[in-house]
């Protein structure tokens, strides 16, 4: 028998997929910048304070020798109570991060060549998972202020359109989609995914949760990665019709939520007030940061309802130079070298008060040596 080439057996379309461009981990940053001793990591929209001490101190008390509950009963009950708005446990499913829910939804709905509308710029994972599911991606570019072009979006919906991803607050632009615009999209009947990963920073009024009773094509995504500081444990959830939850439960891997993540999530809900106080700190830091940036001539900060600020520069050269200067000082922020529209932009996650003071000082210093 002739020996087969293992790579030739891979499905062709997979070979063309451009992988997601994830943020750099501190270990790899240190490896490539040996002179840097302390890293200020502001490139991943993580929580600069970490999680609640109650969670970190209880991490070694779990029964890690038995499989976790595949039906997520306790998790779903507690989440329903947390979410409110008359949402039932049967309308909730938890995932290993909201990323997993996105992947499961595409598995559930998408046939090759189905169309998925993604108003860009937005969170890169929508495009990544859509490409893997062999969907046709329809990008309806956001307008000057990065709002979704509702009329153009609706005009582009046809028989092949299955789904739309709307992120609110949008990553990386920080703006919200209004409830009335969301309704216009929902009225078209396509599957409408509203990603509320940053909703805790925007306030409950920003959420479209109230619409769940009216629209069975509405799916809301949330996560514990940002507000609760649990990014590494991977826990997020989706809120949708009971029918969809049942399908997703039937196609997910049985033990998708590990016991440590489950318990951390439950403790985060118990310690909600403590964590939400920190969110207020982050919001205050963000508003203060934006106010300070407005006095700096070469930066245009965009308003933000999340835990990051998108900043525009007169050219990609200035943005790149500032990014490099901050890196040399141990500060790592998000750049968009592969997205034409965002080449002269940088996204800065909000850190602790001390980190933001240091960052501002460095930005001001850069101004003098520009
Ligand atoms: C808009 C948005 N949705 C989802 C996620 C992923 O969250 P998780 O950590 O729950 O997978 C992120 C993470 O950056 C995000 O920005």
mmCIF file of N, CA and C and ligand atoms in Angstrom, residues 20 23 43-46 95-102 122-126 129 166-172 195-198 221-226 230-237 307-308 334 347, ligand 1:
data_model
loop_
_atom_site.group_PDB
_atom_site.id
_atom_site.type_symbol
_atom_site.label_atom_id
_atom_site.label_comp_id
_atom_site.label_asym_id
_atom_site.label_seq_id
_atom_site.Cartn_x
_atom_site.Cartn_y
_atom_site.Cartn_z
ATOM 1 N N UNK A 20 -7.657 32.784 14.475
ATOM 2 C CA UNK A 20 -7.923 33.957 15.319
ATOM 3 C C UNK A 20 -6.582 34.481 15.827
ATOM 4 N N UNK A 23 -4.557 37.475 21.975
ATOM 5 C CA UNK A 23 -3.620 38.390 22.653
ATOM 6 C C UNK A 23 -2.429 37.603 23.181
ATOM 7 N N UNK A 43 -4.037 44.270 27.191
ATOM 8 C CA UNK A 43 -4.357 43.891 25.812
ATOM 9 C C UNK A 43 -5.496 42.883 25.701
ATOM 10 N N UNK A 44 -6.084 42.448 26.830
ATOM 11 C CA UNK A 44 -7.081 41.371 26.728
ATOM 12 C C UNK A 44 -8.410 41.665 27.383
ATOM 13 N N UNK A 45 -8.656 42.913 27.782
ATOM 14 C CA UNK A 45 -9.909 43.274 28.475
ATOM 15 C C UNK A 45 -10.164 42.378 29.685
ATOM 16 N N UNK A 46 -9.082 41.959 30.367
ATOM 17 C CA UNK A 46 -9.266 41.157 31.572
ATOM 18 C C UNK A 46 -9.498 42.071 32.764
ATOM 19 N N UNK A 95 -21.352 27.579 28.970
ATOM 20 C CA UNK A 95 -20.311 27.081 28.072
ATOM 21 C C UNK A 95 -18.931 27.360 28.650
ATOM 22 N N UNK A 96 -17.941 26.675 28.101
ATOM 23 C CA UNK A 96 -16.555 26.934 28.494
ATOM 24 C C UNK A 96 -16.162 28.267 27.861
ATOM 25 N N UNK A 97 -16.610 29.326 28.482
ATOM 26 C CA UNK A 97 -16.516 30.669 27.911
ATOM 27 C C UNK A 97 -17.697 30.867 26.971
ATOM 28 N N UNK A 98 -18.059 32.128 26.709
ATOM 29 C CA UNK A 98 -19.134 32.337 25.736
ATOM 30 C C UNK A 98 -18.652 31.911 24.345
ATOM 31 N N UNK A 99 -17.346 31.840 24.155
ATOM 32 C CA UNK A 99 -16.801 31.312 22.894
ATOM 33 C C UNK A 99 -17.413 29.948 22.557
ATOM 34 N N UNK A 100 -17.536 29.098 23.570
ATOM 35 C CA UNK A 100 -18.067 27.757 23.287
ATOM 36 C C UNK A 100 -19.534 27.820 22.839
ATOM 37 N N UNK A 101 -20.276 28.768 23.405
ATOM 38 C CA UNK A 101 -21.689 28.885 22.995
ATOM 39 C C UNK A 101 -21.767 29.341 21.534
ATOM 40 N N UNK A 102 -20.866 30.264 21.154
ATOM 41 C CA UNK A 102 -20.850 30.715 19.750
ATOM 42 C C UNK A 102 -20.591 29.507 18.841
ATOM 43 N N UNK A 122 -15.669 44.220 14.730
ATOM 44 C CA UNK A 122 -16.270 43.649 15.936
ATOM 45 C C UNK A 122 -15.382 42.507 16.428
ATOM 46 N N UNK A 123 -15.886 41.747 17.384
ATOM 47 C CA UNK A 123 -15.121 40.663 18.000
ATOM 48 C C UNK A 123 -14.742 39.611 16.942
ATOM 49 N N UNK A 124 -13.449 39.303 16.861
ATOM 50 C CA UNK A 124 -12.935 38.466 15.780
ATOM 51 C C UNK A 124 -13.401 37.017 15.787
ATOM 52 N N UNK A 125 -13.874 36.538 16.932
ATOM 53 C CA UNK A 125 -14.249 35.126 16.997
ATOM 54 C C UNK A 125 -15.477 34.803 16.149
ATOM 55 N N UNK A 126 -16.321 35.819 15.867
ATOM 56 C CA UNK A 126 -17.507 35.539 15.036
ATOM 57 C C UNK A 126 -17.052 35.099 13.636
ATOM 58 N N UNK A 129 -15.170 31.500 13.844
ATOM 59 C CA UNK A 129 -16.054 30.329 13.913
ATOM 60 C C UNK A 129 -16.932 30.208 12.659
ATOM 61 N N UNK A 166 -24.375 40.643 16.761
ATOM 62 C CA UNK A 166 -24.349 42.029 17.210
ATOM 63 C C UNK A 166 -23.757 42.050 18.616
ATOM 64 N N UNK A 167 -22.717 42.791 18.772
ATOM 65 C CA UNK A 167 -22.001 42.806 20.046
ATOM 66 C C UNK A 167 -22.317 44.137 20.733
ATOM 67 N N UNK A 168 -22.762 44.083 21.995
ATOM 68 C CA UNK A 168 -23.204 45.317 22.662
ATOM 69 C C UNK A 168 -22.939 45.243 24.166
ATOM 70 N N UNK A 169 -21.997 46.051 24.684
ATOM 71 C CA UNK A 169 -21.095 46.964 24.010
ATOM 72 C C UNK A 169 -20.192 46.213 23.031
ATOM 73 N N UNK A 170 -19.907 46.899 21.923
ATOM 74 C CA UNK A 170 -19.135 46.228 20.876
ATOM 75 C C UNK A 170 -17.639 46.253 21.195
ATOM 76 N N UNK A 171 -17.027 45.100 21.035
ATOM 77 C CA UNK A 171 -15.578 45.003 21.117
ATOM 78 C C UNK A 171 -15.042 45.080 19.687
ATOM 79 N N UNK A 172 -14.179 46.009 19.337
ATOM 80 C CA UNK A 172 -13.371 46.895 20.178
ATOM 81 C C UNK A 172 -13.865 48.338 20.265
ATOM 82 N N UNK A 195 -24.262 39.750 21.784
ATOM 83 C CA UNK A 195 -23.174 39.377 22.683
ATOM 84 C C UNK A 195 -23.017 40.479 23.725
ATOM 85 N N UNK A 196 -23.415 40.169 24.956
ATOM 86 C CA UNK A 196 -23.344 41.151 26.048
ATOM 87 C C UNK A 196 -22.184 40.830 26.993
ATOM 88 N N UNK A 197 -21.042 40.468 26.424
ATOM 89 C CA UNK A 197 -19.878 40.090 27.244
ATOM 90 C C UNK A 197 -19.485 41.207 28.221
ATOM 91 N N UNK A 198 -19.757 42.469 27.829
ATOM 92 C CA UNK A 198 -19.319 43.602 28.662
ATOM 93 C C UNK A 198 -20.503 44.318 29.309
ATOM 94 N N UNK A 221 -25.634 36.391 24.804
ATOM 95 C CA UNK A 221 -24.433 35.751 25.352
ATOM 96 C C UNK A 221 -23.831 36.620 26.446
ATOM 97 N N UNK A 222 -23.420 35.968 27.519
ATOM 98 C CA UNK A 222 -22.715 36.688 28.590
ATOM 99 C C UNK A 222 -21.548 35.851 29.099
ATOM 100 N N UNK A 223 -20.715 36.462 29.908
ATOM 101 C CA UNK A 223 -19.513 35.738 30.353
ATOM 102 C C UNK A 223 -19.110 36.143 31.770
ATOM 103 N N UNK A 224 -18.366 35.272 32.425
ATOM 104 C CA UNK A 224 -17.764 35.591 33.727
ATOM 105 C C UNK A 224 -16.303 36.017 33.558
ATOM 106 N N UNK A 225 -15.839 36.069 32.296
ATOM 107 C CA UNK A 225 -14.426 36.369 32.057
ATOM 108 C C UNK A 225 -14.068 37.802 32.422
ATOM 109 N N UNK A 226 -15.014 38.709 32.237
ATOM 110 C CA UNK A 226 -14.667 40.129 32.364
ATOM 111 C C UNK A 226 -15.019 40.653 33.751
ATOM 112 N N UNK A 230 -12.750 35.849 35.771
ATOM 113 C CA UNK A 230 -12.544 34.401 35.682
ATOM 114 C C UNK A 230 -12.140 33.944 34.269
ATOM 115 N N UNK A 231 -11.443 34.803 33.536
ATOM 116 C CA UNK A 231 -11.138 34.497 32.126
ATOM 117 C C UNK A 231 -10.451 33.142 31.952
ATOM 118 N N UNK A 232 -9.548 32.802 32.847
ATOM 119 C CA UNK A 232 -8.781 31.554 32.654
ATOM 120 C C UNK A 232 -9.595 30.310 32.976
ATOM 121 N N UNK A 233 -10.679 30.454 33.740
ATOM 122 C CA UNK A 233 -11.467 29.257 34.096
ATOM 123 C C UNK A 233 -12.479 28.899 33.025
ATOM 124 N N UNK A 234 -12.739 29.792 32.090
ATOM 125 C CA UNK A 234 -13.609 29.563 30.949
ATOM 126 C C UNK A 234 -15.043 29.274 31.374
ATOM 127 N N UNK A 235 -15.783 30.316 31.646
ATOM 128 C CA UNK A 235 -17.212 30.128 31.910
ATOM 129 C C UNK A 235 -18.045 31.313 31.408
ATOM 130 N N UNK A 236 -18.995 30.975 30.544
ATOM 131 C CA UNK A 236 -19.909 31.970 30.009
ATOM 132 C C UNK A 236 -21.265 31.302 29.862
ATOM 133 N N UNK A 237 -22.255 32.038 29.367
ATOM 134 C CA UNK A 237 -23.568 31.412 29.213
ATOM 135 C C UNK A 237 -24.386 32.094 28.132
ATOM 136 N N UNK A 307 -14.939 47.900 29.348
ATOM 137 C CA UNK A 307 -13.732 48.052 30.172
ATOM 138 C C UNK A 307 -12.494 48.284 29.303
ATOM 139 N N UNK A 308 -12.712 48.956 28.186
ATOM 140 C CA UNK A 308 -11.600 49.287 27.298
ATOM 141 C C UNK A 308 -11.951 50.561 26.552
ATOM 142 N N UNK A 334 -3.788 46.395 22.708
ATOM 143 C CA UNK A 334 -4.234 45.656 21.533
ATOM 144 C C UNK A 334 -4.031 46.468 20.262
ATOM 145 N N UNK A 347 -6.491 49.618 21.025
ATOM 146 C CA UNK A 347 -7.505 49.397 22.075
ATOM 147 C C UNK A 347 -6.782 49.174 23.401
HETATM 148 C C1 LIG B 1 -17.416 40.497 22.687
HETATM 149 C C2 LIG B 1 -16.821 39.284 23.290
HETATM 150 N N1 LIG B 1 -17.544 38.162 23.348
HETATM 151 C C3 LIG B 1 -17.050 37.042 23.882
HETATM 152 C C4 LIG B 1 -15.765 37.013 24.385
HETATM 153 C C5 LIG B 1 -15.236 35.714 24.893
HETATM 154 O O1 LIG B 1 -15.541 35.549 26.189
HETATM 155 P P1 LIG B 1 -15.248 34.182 26.928
HETATM 156 O O2 LIG B 1 -13.995 34.377 27.691
HETATM 157 O O3 LIG B 1 -16.462 33.995 27.799
HETATM 158 O O4 LIG B 1 -15.145 33.094 25.888
HETATM 159 C C6 LIG B 1 -14.971 38.152 24.356
HETATM 160 C C7 LIG B 1 -13.602 38.124 24.878
HETATM 161 O O5 LIG B 1 -12.781 38.955 24.643
HETATM 162 C C8 LIG B 1 -15.512 39.318 23.779
HETATM 163 O O6 LIG B 1 -14.796 40.444 23.688
#
